[in-house]
Each structure stands twice: as C-alpha cells, then as structure tokens.
Short mmCIF file of C-alpha atoms and ligand atoms in Angstrom, two decimals:
data_model
loop_
_atom_site.label_atom_id
_atom_site.label_comp_id
_atom_site.label_asym_id
_atom_site.label_seq_id
_atom_site.Cartn_x
_atom_site.Cartn_y
_atom_site.Cartn_z
CA MET A 658 0.15 -0.04 0.00
CA SER A 659 1.36 3.64 -0.60
CA GLU A 660 0.29 6.56 1.70
CA ALA A 661 1.29 9.83 1.56
CA PRO A 662 3.61 11.18 3.37
CA VAL A 663 1.09 14.17 4.57
CA THR A 664 -1.26 11.81 5.50
CA LYS A 665 0.55 8.68 6.71
CA ASP A 666 0.05 9.30 10.93
CA ALA A 667 -3.33 10.49 10.48
CA LYS A 668 -4.08 6.67 8.43
CA ALA A 669 -2.06 4.86 11.02
CA ALA A 670 -3.47 6.65 14.17
CA GLU A 671 -7.30 6.30 12.91
CA GLY A 672 -7.64 5.11 9.27
CA PRO A 673 -9.73 2.03 9.66
CA ALA A 674 -9.29 0.69 6.07
CA PRO A 675 -8.32 -2.70 6.32
CA ALA A 676 -5.76 -3.53 4.00
CA GLY A 677 -5.53 -6.03 1.45
CA ASP A 678 -8.91 -5.42 0.33
CA ALA A 679 -8.30 -2.71 -1.00
CA LEU A 680 -10.98 -1.50 -3.81
CA VAL A 681 -9.49 1.40 -5.91
CA VAL A 682 -6.18 2.51 -5.45
CA LEU A 683 -4.32 5.69 -6.84
CA ASP A 684 -0.70 6.30 -6.75
CA LYS A 685 0.58 9.28 -7.04
CA VAL A 686 -1.80 10.38 -9.66
CA ASN A 687 -1.15 13.86 -11.15
CA LYS A 688 -3.18 15.97 -13.62
CA HIS A 689 -2.98 19.33 -15.09
CA PHE A 690 -5.06 21.47 -16.71
CA GLY A 691 -2.71 23.45 -18.72
CA GLN A 692 -0.53 25.41 -16.42
CA LEU A 693 -3.19 24.53 -13.44
CA HIS A 694 -1.87 21.48 -11.34
CA VAL A 695 -5.04 20.33 -10.25
CA LEU A 696 -4.33 16.82 -8.50
CA GLN A 697 -0.77 16.60 -7.25
CA ASP A 698 0.78 13.07 -6.05
CA ILE A 699 -3.01 11.85 -4.70
CA ASP A 700 -2.31 8.68 -2.69
CA LEU A 701 -5.42 7.14 -1.75
CA THR A 702 -6.45 3.63 -1.25
CA ILE A 703 -10.16 2.65 -0.73
CA ALA A 704 -11.22 -0.22 0.93
CA ARG A 705 -14.37 -2.72 -0.38
CA GLY A 706 -17.01 -1.59 1.79
CA GLU A 707 -15.99 1.79 3.24
CA VAL A 708 -17.60 5.10 2.49
CA VAL A 709 -14.85 8.45 1.68
CA VAL A 710 -16.50 11.53 1.81
CA VAL A 711 -13.82 14.27 -0.03
CA ILE A 712 -13.99 17.93 1.29
CA GLY A 713 -12.67 20.82 0.68
CA PRO A 714 -12.32 24.18 -1.04
CA SER A 715 -13.97 24.82 -4.16
CA GLY A 716 -11.33 24.85 -6.64
CA SER A 717 -9.48 22.39 -4.55
CA GLY A 718 -9.64 19.49 -7.23
CA LYS A 719 -12.43 17.03 -5.47
CA SER A 720 -14.60 16.72 -8.54
CA THR A 721 -11.43 16.13 -10.91
CA LEU A 722 -10.20 13.43 -8.35
CA CYS A 723 -13.76 11.92 -8.52
CA ARG A 724 -13.59 12.25 -12.33
CA THR A 725 -10.23 10.43 -12.84
CA ILE A 726 -11.32 7.30 -10.85
CA ASN A 727 -13.51 6.31 -13.94
CA ARG A 728 -11.30 8.27 -16.49
CA LEU A 729 -13.87 10.96 -17.15
CA GLU A 730 -10.69 12.77 -16.82
CA THR A 731 -7.36 11.60 -18.13
CA THR A 732 -4.60 11.93 -15.76
CA ASP A 733 -0.62 12.66 -16.56
CA SER A 734 0.87 10.08 -14.65
CA GLY A 735 0.12 7.70 -11.76
CA SER A 736 -1.60 4.92 -11.68
CA ILE A 737 -5.25 4.16 -10.64
CA THR A 738 -6.63 0.17 -10.02
CA ILE A 739 -10.19 -0.71 -9.43
CA ASP A 740 -10.58 -4.22 -7.81
CA GLY A 741 -6.80 -4.92 -8.98
CA ARG A 742 -7.13 -3.88 -12.59
CA PRO A 743 -5.51 -0.59 -14.06
CA LEU A 744 -7.60 1.89 -15.65
CA PRO A 745 -6.89 1.03 -19.58
CA GLN A 746 -6.58 3.38 -22.15
CA GLU A 747 -9.76 4.51 -24.10
CA GLY A 748 -12.02 2.25 -25.75
CA ARG A 749 -13.99 -0.97 -25.16
CA GLU A 750 -11.55 -2.03 -22.49
CA LEU A 751 -12.39 1.04 -20.38
CA ALA A 752 -16.02 1.11 -21.48
CA ARG A 753 -16.07 -2.32 -19.65
CA LEU A 754 -14.58 -1.32 -16.30
CA ARG A 755 -16.86 2.10 -16.17
CA ALA A 756 -19.58 -0.20 -15.90
CA ASP A 757 -18.12 -1.49 -12.91
CA VAL A 758 -17.73 2.33 -11.66
CA GLY A 759 -21.28 3.80 -10.62
CA MET A 760 -21.21 7.65 -11.44
CA VAL A 761 -24.10 10.05 -9.46
CA PHE A 762 -23.45 13.80 -10.90
CA GLN A 763 -24.29 17.56 -9.61
CA SER A 764 -26.48 18.01 -12.42
CA PHE A 765 -28.23 14.50 -12.39
CA ASN A 766 -27.39 14.22 -16.57
CA LEU A 767 -30.58 11.91 -16.72
CA PHE A 768 -31.14 10.96 -20.54
CA ALA A 769 -33.54 13.79 -21.51
CA HIS A 770 -34.66 12.18 -24.57
CA LYS A 771 -35.59 8.72 -22.17
CA THR A 772 -38.27 7.76 -19.51
CA VAL A 773 -36.80 7.33 -16.24
CA LEU A 774 -37.41 3.32 -17.02
CA ASP A 775 -35.67 3.51 -20.13
CA ASN A 776 -33.31 5.96 -17.87
CA VAL A 777 -32.51 2.93 -15.73
CA THR A 778 -32.55 -0.10 -18.09
CA LEU A 779 -30.38 1.01 -21.38
CA GLY A 780 -27.04 0.15 -19.69
CA GLN A 781 -28.41 -3.11 -18.61
CA VAL A 782 -29.69 -3.68 -21.99
CA LYS A 783 -26.54 -2.26 -23.95
CA VAL A 784 -23.96 -2.85 -21.97
CA ARG A 785 -24.68 -5.45 -19.84
CA LYS A 786 -26.77 -7.34 -22.41
CA LYS A 787 -29.55 -8.39 -20.23
CA ASP A 788 -32.70 -9.16 -21.88
CA ARG A 789 -35.56 -6.35 -21.67
CA LYS A 790 -37.91 -7.96 -19.44
CA THR A 791 -35.06 -8.78 -16.80
CA ALA A 792 -33.44 -5.31 -17.22
CA GLU A 793 -37.21 -3.91 -16.88
CA ALA A 794 -37.69 -5.97 -13.51
CA THR A 795 -34.41 -4.54 -11.93
CA ALA A 796 -35.28 -1.17 -13.19
CA ARG A 797 -38.27 -1.61 -11.55
CA SER A 798 -37.21 -2.29 -8.05
CA LEU A 799 -34.25 -0.31 -8.18
CA LEU A 800 -36.93 2.57 -8.89
CA ASP A 801 -38.75 1.50 -5.84
CA ARG A 802 -35.82 1.50 -3.84
CA VAL A 803 -35.28 5.23 -4.28
CA GLY A 804 -38.90 6.05 -4.01
CA VAL A 805 -39.59 6.81 -7.85
CA GLY A 806 -41.57 3.67 -8.70
CA ALA A 807 -44.43 5.67 -9.47
CA GLN A 808 -42.40 8.25 -11.72
CA ALA A 809 -40.99 5.22 -13.98
CA ASP A 810 -42.76 6.06 -17.25
CA LYS A 811 -42.65 10.13 -17.18
CA TYR A 812 -39.47 11.82 -18.51
CA PRO A 813 -36.63 13.43 -16.73
CA ALA A 814 -37.71 17.16 -17.27
CA GLN A 815 -41.62 15.81 -15.40
CA LEU A 816 -39.10 15.03 -11.93
CA SER A 817 -38.10 17.26 -9.09
CA GLY A 818 -34.77 17.51 -8.60
CA GLY A 819 -34.66 15.11 -5.95
CA GLN A 820 -36.89 12.91 -8.02
CA GLN A 821 -34.46 13.09 -11.09
CA GLN A 822 -31.42 12.29 -8.50
CA ARG A 823 -32.82 9.49 -7.02
CA VAL A 824 -33.49 7.92 -10.58
CA ALA A 825 -29.90 8.79 -11.56
CA ILE A 826 -28.58 6.58 -8.35
CA ALA A 827 -30.98 3.61 -9.52
CA ARG A 828 -29.47 4.32 -13.10
CA ALA A 829 -25.94 3.96 -11.27
CA LEU A 830 -27.32 0.98 -9.74
CA ALA A 831 -28.73 -0.67 -12.04
CA MET A 832 -25.28 -1.74 -13.41
CA ASP A 833 -24.37 -3.53 -10.17
CA PRO A 834 -21.26 -1.14 -9.73
CA LYS A 835 -18.83 -2.25 -7.36
CA VAL A 836 -17.79 1.66 -6.02
CA MET A 837 -20.22 4.62 -7.00
CA LEU A 838 -18.62 7.91 -7.14
CA PHE A 839 -20.97 10.78 -6.35
CA ASP A 840 -19.85 14.23 -7.36
CA GLU A 841 -22.10 16.70 -4.99
CA PRO A 842 -25.21 15.09 -5.47
CA THR A 843 -27.23 17.55 -3.64
CA SER A 844 -25.84 20.77 -4.52
CA ALA A 845 -28.19 21.41 -7.24
CA LEU A 846 -31.15 20.49 -5.04
CA ASP A 847 -33.86 22.47 -3.20
CA PRO A 848 -33.10 22.24 0.58
CA GLU A 849 -36.50 20.11 1.17
CA MET A 850 -35.47 17.71 -1.39
CA ILE A 851 -31.37 17.40 0.04
CA ASN A 852 -32.71 15.01 2.54
CA GLU A 853 -34.33 12.26 0.50
CA VAL A 854 -31.72 12.33 -1.70
CA LEU A 855 -28.75 11.76 1.50
CA GLU A 856 -31.47 8.98 2.70
CA VAL A 857 -31.33 6.34 -0.01
CA MET A 858 -27.13 7.34 0.25
CA GLN A 859 -27.38 6.74 3.88
CA GLN A 860 -29.01 3.39 3.13
CA LEU A 861 -26.89 2.65 -0.03
CA ALA A 862 -23.75 3.03 2.73
CA ARG A 863 -25.58 0.82 5.52
CA ASP A 864 -26.48 -2.19 2.62
CA GLY A 865 -22.10 -2.29 2.46
CA MET A 866 -21.76 0.00 -1.09
CA THR A 867 -18.44 1.23 -1.60
CA MET A 868 -18.85 4.92 -1.94
CA VAL A 869 -16.15 7.99 -2.59
CA VAL A 870 -18.44 10.96 -1.84
CA VAL A 871 -17.27 14.99 -2.63
CA THR A 872 -20.21 17.01 -0.46
CA HIS A 873 -20.46 19.85 1.79
CA GLU A 874 -23.07 17.95 3.85
CA MET A 875 -21.54 17.13 6.92
CA GLY A 876 -24.16 15.31 8.64
CA PHE A 877 -23.84 12.81 6.12
CA ALA A 878 -20.40 12.72 6.64
CA ARG A 879 -20.52 12.28 10.19
CA SER A 880 -23.27 9.37 9.81
CA ALA A 881 -22.56 7.66 7.05
CA ALA A 882 -18.87 8.06 6.18
CA ASN A 883 -16.17 5.64 7.69
CA ARG A 884 -13.02 8.24 6.62
CA VAL A 885 -12.95 12.22 5.51
CA VAL A 886 -10.42 13.07 3.21
CA PHE A 887 -9.62 16.51 3.01
CA MET A 888 -8.13 18.05 -0.43
CA ALA A 889 -6.86 21.60 -0.80
CA ASP A 890 -5.07 23.20 -3.93
CA GLY A 891 -4.60 19.74 -5.69
CA ARG A 892 -3.42 17.35 -2.69
CA ILE A 893 -4.67 15.51 0.11
CA VAL A 894 -4.21 17.36 3.07
CA GLU A 895 -5.96 15.64 5.87
CA GLU A 896 -7.70 12.22 6.00
CA ALA A 897 -9.07 10.98 9.46
CA ARG A 898 -12.18 9.53 10.67
CA PRO A 899 -15.48 11.72 10.32
CA ASP A 900 -15.90 12.67 14.40
CA SER A 901 -12.19 12.91 15.23
CA PHE A 902 -11.74 15.16 11.83
CA PHE A 903 -14.36 17.62 12.84
CA SER A 904 -13.89 17.73 16.18
CA ASN A 905 -10.12 18.01 16.30
CA PRO A 906 -8.47 18.96 12.48
CA ARG A 907 -5.05 18.92 12.56
CA SER A 908 -3.92 21.17 9.45
CA ASP A 909 -4.52 24.89 9.38
CA ARG A 910 -5.98 24.37 6.22
CA ALA A 911 -8.66 22.14 7.57
CA LYS A 912 -9.44 24.29 10.13
CA ASP A 913 -10.11 26.97 8.22
CA PHE A 914 -12.18 25.52 6.01
CA LEU A 915 -14.25 24.24 8.79
CA SER A 916 -14.74 27.21 10.55
CA LYS A 917 -15.93 28.91 7.38
CA ILE A 918 -18.74 26.46 6.38
CA LEU A 919 -19.66 25.42 10.06
CA HIS A 920 -20.71 28.61 11.04
CA HIS A 921 -22.11 30.72 8.30
CA MET B 683 -52.70 22.11 -77.78
CA ASN B 684 -51.64 21.71 -74.16
CA VAL B 685 -48.09 20.52 -73.59
CA LEU B 686 -48.99 18.31 -70.64
CA THR B 687 -51.45 16.39 -72.21
CA ASP B 688 -49.81 16.02 -75.39
CA HIS B 689 -46.14 15.16 -73.48
CA PHE B 690 -48.14 13.52 -70.55
CA ALA B 691 -45.71 10.51 -70.81
CA ASP B 692 -42.43 12.36 -71.12
CA PHE B 693 -43.74 14.53 -68.06
CA ARG B 694 -44.46 11.77 -65.95
CA GLU B 695 -41.10 9.90 -66.89
CA GLY B 696 -38.80 13.22 -66.05
CA PHE B 697 -41.11 13.72 -62.54
CA LEU B 698 -40.87 10.14 -61.40
CA ASN B 699 -37.17 10.38 -62.24
CA THR B 700 -36.64 13.65 -60.59
CA VAL B 701 -38.06 11.87 -57.27
CA GLU B 702 -35.99 8.94 -57.82
CA LEU B 703 -32.92 10.84 -57.97
CA THR B 704 -33.98 12.68 -54.85
CA VAL B 705 -34.90 10.04 -52.43
CA LEU B 706 -31.76 7.77 -53.71
CA SER B 707 -29.31 10.82 -53.09
CA ALA B 708 -31.26 11.88 -49.99
CA LEU B 709 -30.94 8.49 -48.47
CA LEU B 710 -26.77 8.40 -49.39
CA ALA B 711 -26.63 11.95 -48.24
CA LEU B 712 -28.43 11.30 -44.73
CA VAL B 713 -26.30 7.98 -44.34
CA LEU B 714 -23.04 9.97 -45.33
CA GLY B 715 -23.59 12.54 -43.51
CA THR B 716 -24.53 10.86 -40.32
CA LEU B 717 -21.14 8.99 -40.40
CA ILE B 718 -19.12 11.67 -41.36
CA ALA B 719 -20.43 13.38 -38.57
CA ALA B 720 -19.67 10.68 -36.31
CA PHE B 721 -15.90 10.91 -37.47
CA ARG B 722 -15.77 14.47 -36.73
CA VAL B 723 -16.42 13.91 -33.22
CA SER B 724 -15.18 10.72 -32.80
CA PRO B 725 -12.16 10.23 -30.06
CA VAL B 726 -9.70 8.89 -33.69
CA PRO B 727 -7.69 11.76 -35.00
CA ALA B 728 -7.55 9.86 -38.08
CA LEU B 729 -11.29 10.00 -38.50
CA ARG B 730 -11.60 13.60 -37.56
CA VAL B 731 -9.06 14.64 -40.56
CA PHE B 732 -10.97 12.28 -42.88
CA GLY B 733 -14.21 14.32 -41.87
CA THR B 734 -12.94 17.29 -41.97
CA THR B 735 -11.33 16.83 -45.13
CA TRP B 736 -14.68 15.83 -46.78
CA VAL B 737 -16.71 18.65 -45.78
CA THR B 738 -14.11 20.84 -46.89
CA LEU B 739 -13.58 19.91 -49.91
CA LEU B 740 -17.09 19.04 -50.71
CA ARG B 741 -18.68 22.06 -49.06
CA ASN B 742 -16.33 24.14 -51.53
CA THR B 743 -17.16 22.52 -54.64
CA PRO B 744 -19.22 23.80 -57.04
CA LEU B 745 -22.02 21.31 -57.49
CA VAL B 746 -21.41 21.17 -61.58
CA LEU B 747 -17.78 20.78 -61.54
CA LEU B 748 -18.44 17.81 -59.14
CA PHE B 749 -20.81 16.36 -61.49
CA LEU B 750 -17.91 16.74 -64.32
CA ALA B 751 -15.43 15.40 -61.66
CA VAL B 752 -17.51 12.16 -60.93
CA THR B 753 -19.16 11.64 -65.11
CA LEU B 754 -15.76 12.53 -66.46
CA GLY B 755 -13.47 11.93 -63.59
CA LEU B 756 -14.25 8.37 -62.39
CA PRO B 757 -14.61 6.62 -65.85
CA ALA B 758 -11.10 8.03 -66.13
CA LEU B 759 -9.94 6.40 -63.13
CA GLY B 760 -11.13 2.92 -64.82
CA LEU B 761 -14.47 3.13 -62.93
CA LYS B 762 -16.72 2.33 -66.49
CA GLY B 763 -19.86 1.15 -66.78
CA TRP B 764 -22.06 3.21 -64.85
CA ASP B 765 -25.48 4.45 -65.46
CA THR B 766 -25.04 8.35 -65.58
CA PHE B 767 -28.26 8.00 -63.33
CA TRP B 768 -26.36 6.65 -60.39
CA LEU B 769 -23.11 8.91 -61.23
CA ALA B 770 -25.71 11.66 -60.32
CA VAL B 771 -26.92 10.17 -57.37
CA LEU B 772 -23.36 9.49 -56.17
CA ALA B 773 -22.42 13.50 -56.95
CA LEU B 774 -25.90 15.09 -55.67
CA GLY B 775 -25.65 12.49 -52.27
CA CYS B 776 -21.71 13.36 -51.80
CA TYR B 777 -22.28 16.90 -52.11
CA THR B 778 -25.42 17.05 -49.67
CA SER B 779 -23.44 14.61 -47.41
CA ALA B 780 -21.18 17.80 -46.25
CA PHE B 781 -24.13 20.27 -45.26
CA ILE B 782 -26.24 17.19 -43.62
CA CYS B 783 -23.19 16.18 -41.58
CA GLU B 784 -22.27 19.90 -40.71
CA ALA B 785 -26.30 20.22 -39.60
CA ILE B 786 -25.88 16.90 -37.62
CA ARG B 787 -22.90 18.56 -36.35
CA SER B 788 -24.24 21.56 -34.84
CA GLY B 789 -26.93 19.42 -33.40
CA ILE B 790 -24.53 17.93 -31.60
CA ASN B 791 -23.00 20.56 -29.89
CA THR B 792 -26.57 21.70 -28.53
CA VAL B 793 -26.78 18.45 -26.55
CA PRO B 794 -25.14 18.94 -22.98
CA MET B 795 -21.75 17.48 -22.23
CA GLY B 796 -23.14 15.78 -19.28
CA GLN B 797 -25.36 13.51 -21.33
CA ALA B 798 -22.42 11.98 -23.06
CA GLU B 799 -20.61 11.57 -20.10
CA ALA B 800 -23.53 9.79 -18.00
CA ALA B 801 -23.68 7.50 -21.13
CA ARG B 802 -19.91 7.16 -20.58
CA SER B 803 -20.21 6.04 -16.94
CA ILE B 804 -22.93 3.46 -16.96
CA GLY B 805 -20.04 1.84 -19.52
CA MET B 806 -21.22 2.78 -23.35
CA THR B 807 -18.88 2.53 -25.70
CA PHE B 808 -18.36 5.61 -28.28
CA SER B 809 -20.78 4.22 -30.62
CA GLN B 810 -23.42 3.58 -28.01
CA THR B 811 -23.39 6.92 -26.81
CA LEU B 812 -23.71 8.59 -30.28
CA GLY B 813 -26.20 6.38 -31.46
CA GLN B 814 -28.29 5.49 -28.10
CA VAL B 815 -27.75 9.49 -26.37
CA VAL B 816 -26.38 11.89 -28.24
CA LEU B 817 -27.86 11.77 -31.53
CA PRO B 818 -31.31 11.24 -30.96
CA GLN B 819 -31.35 14.68 -28.93
CA ALA B 820 -29.12 16.59 -32.08
CA LEU B 821 -31.38 15.59 -34.22
CA ARG B 822 -34.27 17.16 -32.77
CA THR B 823 -32.30 20.13 -33.45
CA ALA B 824 -31.05 19.07 -36.63
CA ILE B 825 -34.56 18.03 -38.13
CA PRO B 826 -35.13 21.68 -39.39
CA PRO B 827 -32.11 22.60 -40.91
CA ILE B 828 -31.94 19.21 -42.90
CA GLY B 829 -35.55 19.78 -44.41
CA SER B 830 -33.87 22.86 -45.79
CA LEU B 831 -31.27 20.86 -47.61
CA MET B 832 -33.51 18.45 -48.75
CA ILE B 833 -35.60 20.85 -50.82
CA ALA B 834 -32.54 22.13 -51.90
CA LEU B 835 -30.95 19.03 -52.80
CA ALA B 836 -34.71 18.69 -54.37
CA LYS B 837 -33.90 21.54 -57.06
CA ASN B 838 -30.39 20.64 -57.11
CA THR B 839 -30.73 17.25 -59.28
CA ALA B 840 -32.00 19.75 -62.45
CA ILE B 841 -28.23 19.88 -62.73
CA ALA B 842 -28.15 16.69 -63.77
CA SER B 843 -30.00 17.37 -66.94
CA GLY B 844 -26.66 18.52 -68.01
CA PHE B 845 -25.24 15.28 -67.81
CA ASN B 846 -27.88 13.05 -69.70
CA VAL B 847 -30.18 11.79 -66.82
CA THR B 848 -33.56 12.82 -68.16
CA GLU B 849 -35.42 14.30 -64.95
CA LEU B 850 -37.56 17.53 -65.24
CA GLY B 851 -35.29 19.83 -66.67
CA ALA B 852 -34.29 17.33 -69.45
CA VAL B 853 -38.11 17.06 -70.64
CA GLN B 854 -37.73 21.21 -71.13
CA GLN B 855 -34.65 20.72 -72.92
CA GLN B 856 -36.47 17.96 -75.02
CA LEU B 857 -39.46 19.69 -75.44
CA ASN B 858 -38.08 23.31 -76.48
CA ALA B 859 -36.32 21.60 -79.62
CA ASP B 860 -39.90 19.93 -80.33
CA GLU B 861 -42.73 21.19 -81.83
CA GLY B 862 -42.91 25.15 -80.67
CA TYR B 863 -44.96 25.26 -77.77
CA ASN B 864 -45.14 28.21 -75.45
CA ILE B 865 -41.96 28.06 -73.25
CA TYR B 866 -43.08 30.20 -70.41
CA VAL B 867 -45.79 26.86 -70.26
CA ILE B 868 -43.45 24.52 -70.46
CA PHE B 869 -41.59 26.31 -67.61
CA LEU B 870 -44.80 26.32 -65.50
CA TRP B 871 -45.43 22.67 -65.50
CA ILE B 872 -41.85 21.81 -64.50
CA ALA B 873 -41.82 24.91 -61.81
CA ILE B 874 -45.20 23.49 -61.05
CA CYS B 875 -43.81 19.60 -60.84
CA TYR B 876 -40.58 20.97 -58.60
CA LEU B 877 -43.55 22.79 -56.11
CA ILE B 878 -44.83 19.14 -55.71
CA ILE B 879 -41.64 17.63 -54.65
CA THR B 880 -40.37 20.30 -52.37
CA PHE B 881 -43.83 21.03 -50.52
CA VAL B 882 -43.88 16.84 -50.05
CA ILE B 883 -40.75 17.33 -48.66
CA SER B 884 -41.10 20.41 -46.26
CA GLY B 885 -44.96 18.62 -45.18
CA LEU B 886 -42.86 15.40 -44.41
CA PHE B 887 -40.35 17.15 -42.24
CA ARG B 888 -43.05 19.25 -40.41
CA LEU B 889 -44.90 16.21 -39.55
CA LEU B 890 -40.80 14.78 -38.26
CA GLU B 891 -40.50 17.55 -36.39
CA ASN B 892 -43.62 17.68 -34.43
CA ARG B 893 -43.56 13.89 -33.79
CA MET B 894 -40.12 14.71 -32.27
CA ALA B 895 -41.52 17.97 -30.08
CA VAL B 896 -44.39 15.45 -28.52
CA ALA B 897 -41.59 12.33 -27.73
CA ARG B 898 -40.45 13.92 -24.22
N1 ATP C 1901 -11.86 20.96 -17.71
C1 ATP C 1901 -11.34 21.58 -17.81
N2 ATP C 1901 -10.51 22.82 -17.95
C2 ATP C 1901 -9.68 23.53 -17.44
N3 ATP C 1901 -9.86 23.41 -16.21
C3 ATP C 1901 -10.53 22.73 -15.31
C4 ATP C 1901 -11.17 22.02 -16.19
N4 ATP C 1901 -11.98 21.28 -14.79
C5 ATP C 1901 -11.90 22.27 -13.74
N5 ATP C 1901 -10.80 23.18 -14.03
C6 ATP C 1901 -10.11 23.80 -12.95
O1 ATP C 1901 -9.36 23.02 -12.00
C7 ATP C 1901 -9.63 23.07 -10.56
C8 ATP C 1901 -10.33 22.28 -9.71
O2 ATP C 1901 -11.42 22.11 -10.37
P1 ATP C 1901 -12.90 20.68 -9.72
O3 ATP C 1901 -13.87 20.67 -10.45
O4 ATP C 1901 -11.98 19.67 -9.59
O5 ATP C 1901 -12.81 21.76 -8.08
P2 ATP C 1901 -13.81 20.85 -7.04
O6 ATP C 1901 -12.93 21.06 -5.76
O7 ATP C 1901 -14.72 20.10 -7.48
O8 ATP C 1901 -14.87 22.48 -6.89
P3 ATP C 1901 -15.91 22.45 -6.54
O9 ATP C 1901 -16.28 22.85 -5.30
O10 ATP C 1901 -16.35 23.90 -7.03
O11 ATP C 1901 -16.55 22.06 -7.28
C9 ATP C 1901 -10.27 24.56 -10.95
O12 ATP C 1901 -9.22 25.31 -10.71
C10 ATP C 1901 -11.02 24.62 -11.95
O13 ATP C 1901 -11.28 25.84 -12.52
MG1 MG C 1902 -16.75 19.95 -8.16
#
C-alpha cells in the first residue's frame, strides 16, 4: 500500500481501511489543466465497503479526483487500479471497466429523451446485454427502492430535482457497480429535497456499498462516512475518521475550512 | 394544344426520375452525413481529419464541377460502365452529405456534455453513446436545417439534366427542340412539378418535427 507522507500518521492512527482488500487505489496521480496542477501526487486507497467523503474548498480538485477514478478525466502520471485492474486506455476495455464504477453527477444528467424506466434499463440492455424483461424488472425494483417507482413512465424533465437524482442513483446501481462515485449529488437541489437523496445514500452505505462522496453535507459525513479526506489546492491535506476530523482537525487549512462552513 | 396532355408520358417520366434521384441522393446524403458527423466528433484523430477534409472539399466545390469530376473523372480512373443516373446520385449524395454532416454536428453541439458523460459512465462505448444518447437528441435541433437541405437537394437534381439524366430539366430541353410550344407554359408545368416535390418534403419534415417535439 502506498501512502502520501502528509496523510501517513493520520491514517496509521485512525484510518479504518483494512489492508489487503483495497478496491480503488490511486498511486501518485498527477493531473494538469494547462498550467494548473489540479491533482498533485494523490495517493488514496479505498477499501471494499468503505465510505469515503471528500471535502475541501471550491477548486481544490475534488470533482477532478472523482472523475479520474472512472477516467472521465485522463491523468498525466501515476496509476489508478480498480479491483486490482489498472484503468485501460480509451476504448472497449475502458467502457467495460466503467460499467463497474457508478457515477452520480451534480446535475443528474438523466437521458432527457428517455423515460425514467428507459434511463435505468438502457445500460443493462446495451452494456450488460441483459434481455429487456429482466432489465425492466431490475429497473422497477431499483426505482421502488429509491422511492420513485410511480414515476417510471415520465420523462426526466417532469420530475423534481430530488426525484431526478434518485433516478440517477438507480441508473448507476442498475449496472451492479463495485463502487459508486458521487460528485456533490445534493448541491443542485432545493433544501427540502436534499434529505430524500441523502437518505437513499445512507441506506446504500448501510448496505455495504463502496462509496466516494464529494459533498458539503457534514451530517452525511458524520453519520455515514468511514473516513473524511480533506483536499486543498490539488493535494490531500488530511484524512481521518469523521468524528476526529470535525472535532479535532490537524491542519490549519482544514481548521480554516471547517470554521467557514460550520458557522455561516 | 396543351403541352402537358400532349407529352404527359415525358412529364411523368421526368417527374418520377427527379423524385427517384432526389430520394436516392437523400438517402446516400443522410447515411454519409451521419457517418461523417460521427467521424468529426470521434476520439480517433485520423477519422476527424478525414471528416474535416470531406466536408471542406465537398462544401466548397461547385456542384457542377463535382458532376464533371464524377461523370468524367471516375470513368477516367477506371470506373466504367456506371449509368449516368447513378453517377448523378453519387455526386448529389456526396455533395449534400457535407451539409448534412454540419447540420448534425451543430445539433450534437447543442446536447449538453453531461449526457455523453453519463452514457460513458455507465459503460457505453463511443458508438453506443452517440447512437443511443447524443444523436437522438441532436436530431431534434438538426431536423429543420436538414429539411431545408433536402429541398435544396431536390432543386439541385436539375443539374443532372446537363449530364444526360432524363429528369424534369431534361423534359424542357427536349420539348423546346420540338414542336414550338410556348416556352413559358413548359416552364410553368416544370416549376409546378418541383413545387409538388418540395412541398411534400417540407410537409414530411414538419410532421417529423412535431413528432419529435411530442416525444419528450
Ligand atoms: N475542463 C477543465 N479545464 C480547465 N480547468 C478546469 C477544468 N475542470 C476543472 N478545472 C479547474 O481545475 C480546478 C479544480 O476543479 P474541480 O472542479 O476539480 O474543483 P472542485 O474541488 O470540484 O470545486 P467545486 O467545489 O467548485 O466543485 C479548478 O480551478 C477548475 O477551474
Ligand atoms: Mg466540483
């Protein structure tokens, strides 16, 4: 296992990650956007069944980190492995691996021209090659599970934001992923809809799904996360258990950040 | 006497040939145009270069020159025995495909990036992403300009008359040489024939547009 020097003691002291069952491993990952060094020597290991919350100031590289894990963003150097397999180059192989990595976007990104049911069925049929009947049965039970079963025949534009995001979660789950990535899944939602989405995510965490969640919802981090990763300026500055991170952050950047988001 | 009733068979043949020329060229243009649009947004650089070259060349060549290139150039290159009708389909189809490609590409650009990203994130390949998610949404915006291109294509088929294809334009040449009918009357009937074709095309595309608007 590889660990960044800055995170070593935090992890050794409190990190829950059981070694040997690493599902997602980032090793010295670097990424530039032109001159901007958005990801700097990122080392991060996520164990099977672990829920990792990534927080940090705007522009610190959280979304980019999330998107490199399923290679929606390419990296400049370093390696990323998922369940022991390094991420392949663009192509069929990569597509297959992406199917194992669910992703939920801030802006939902449901397929606008397809019904809710078809949104959840499409990947199963086209990627997993399931027959339509089986796929629809799976889709309906997933939609029920996230509480939008009654909306199956509507188009995304006819749903509220909270409902759309829950459909997006169902769409990702339909691929039977090994790990789920969430990039600020509640940031585009009206306050009264945030909880319905968080509850689905809580349940998912309880069911043992491996999750990487970029969020500013501290309540979710406290109750569902095994580990909080704090990023600033493209680096992982600190990682710790949620309780100790929130009550006793080590780095000044984290203290500063927490004081800003907790008292506003 | 009435030129239409006297030469109804000629008019009918010309009309049907123009329709056939339009339909076949349109099919070729739609298939090629979609394919080239896919090339132009593909992750493979060689395909993108090919697509750009195709569009640049065909969009900037006058159609008459293209007809000359196809009817004289291809046989010279050893492609002999092709009927002039099919050479005309080739010229018209390739020419129009460049414009169709650009109409589809501008449609693709109106589809939010997140749609393709979501498709890729569930493991769809490039062609699945394009075919299942991006193109169906791109077509909604591309349909009206494609309709205009089809009307332009129907009228462009007249150029084929200069290359020994018996379509509507050829009817006029043939009748002029003949029995001295009023040339304006001949023109009028030919114009009406084209109007029928173009009205049908715009009607079809209005129908398509309405259907796409409902399906959402
Ligand atoms: N496609 C891109 N091209 C150029 N720069 C980009 C691109 N995407 C992100 N960036 C830049 O990279 C940096 C990190 O972006 P990123 O979206 O990962 O931050 P973030 O931590 O998710 O921020 P936020 O909390 O605002 O979502 C930012 O400075 C951003 O402007
Ligand atoms: Mg972000």
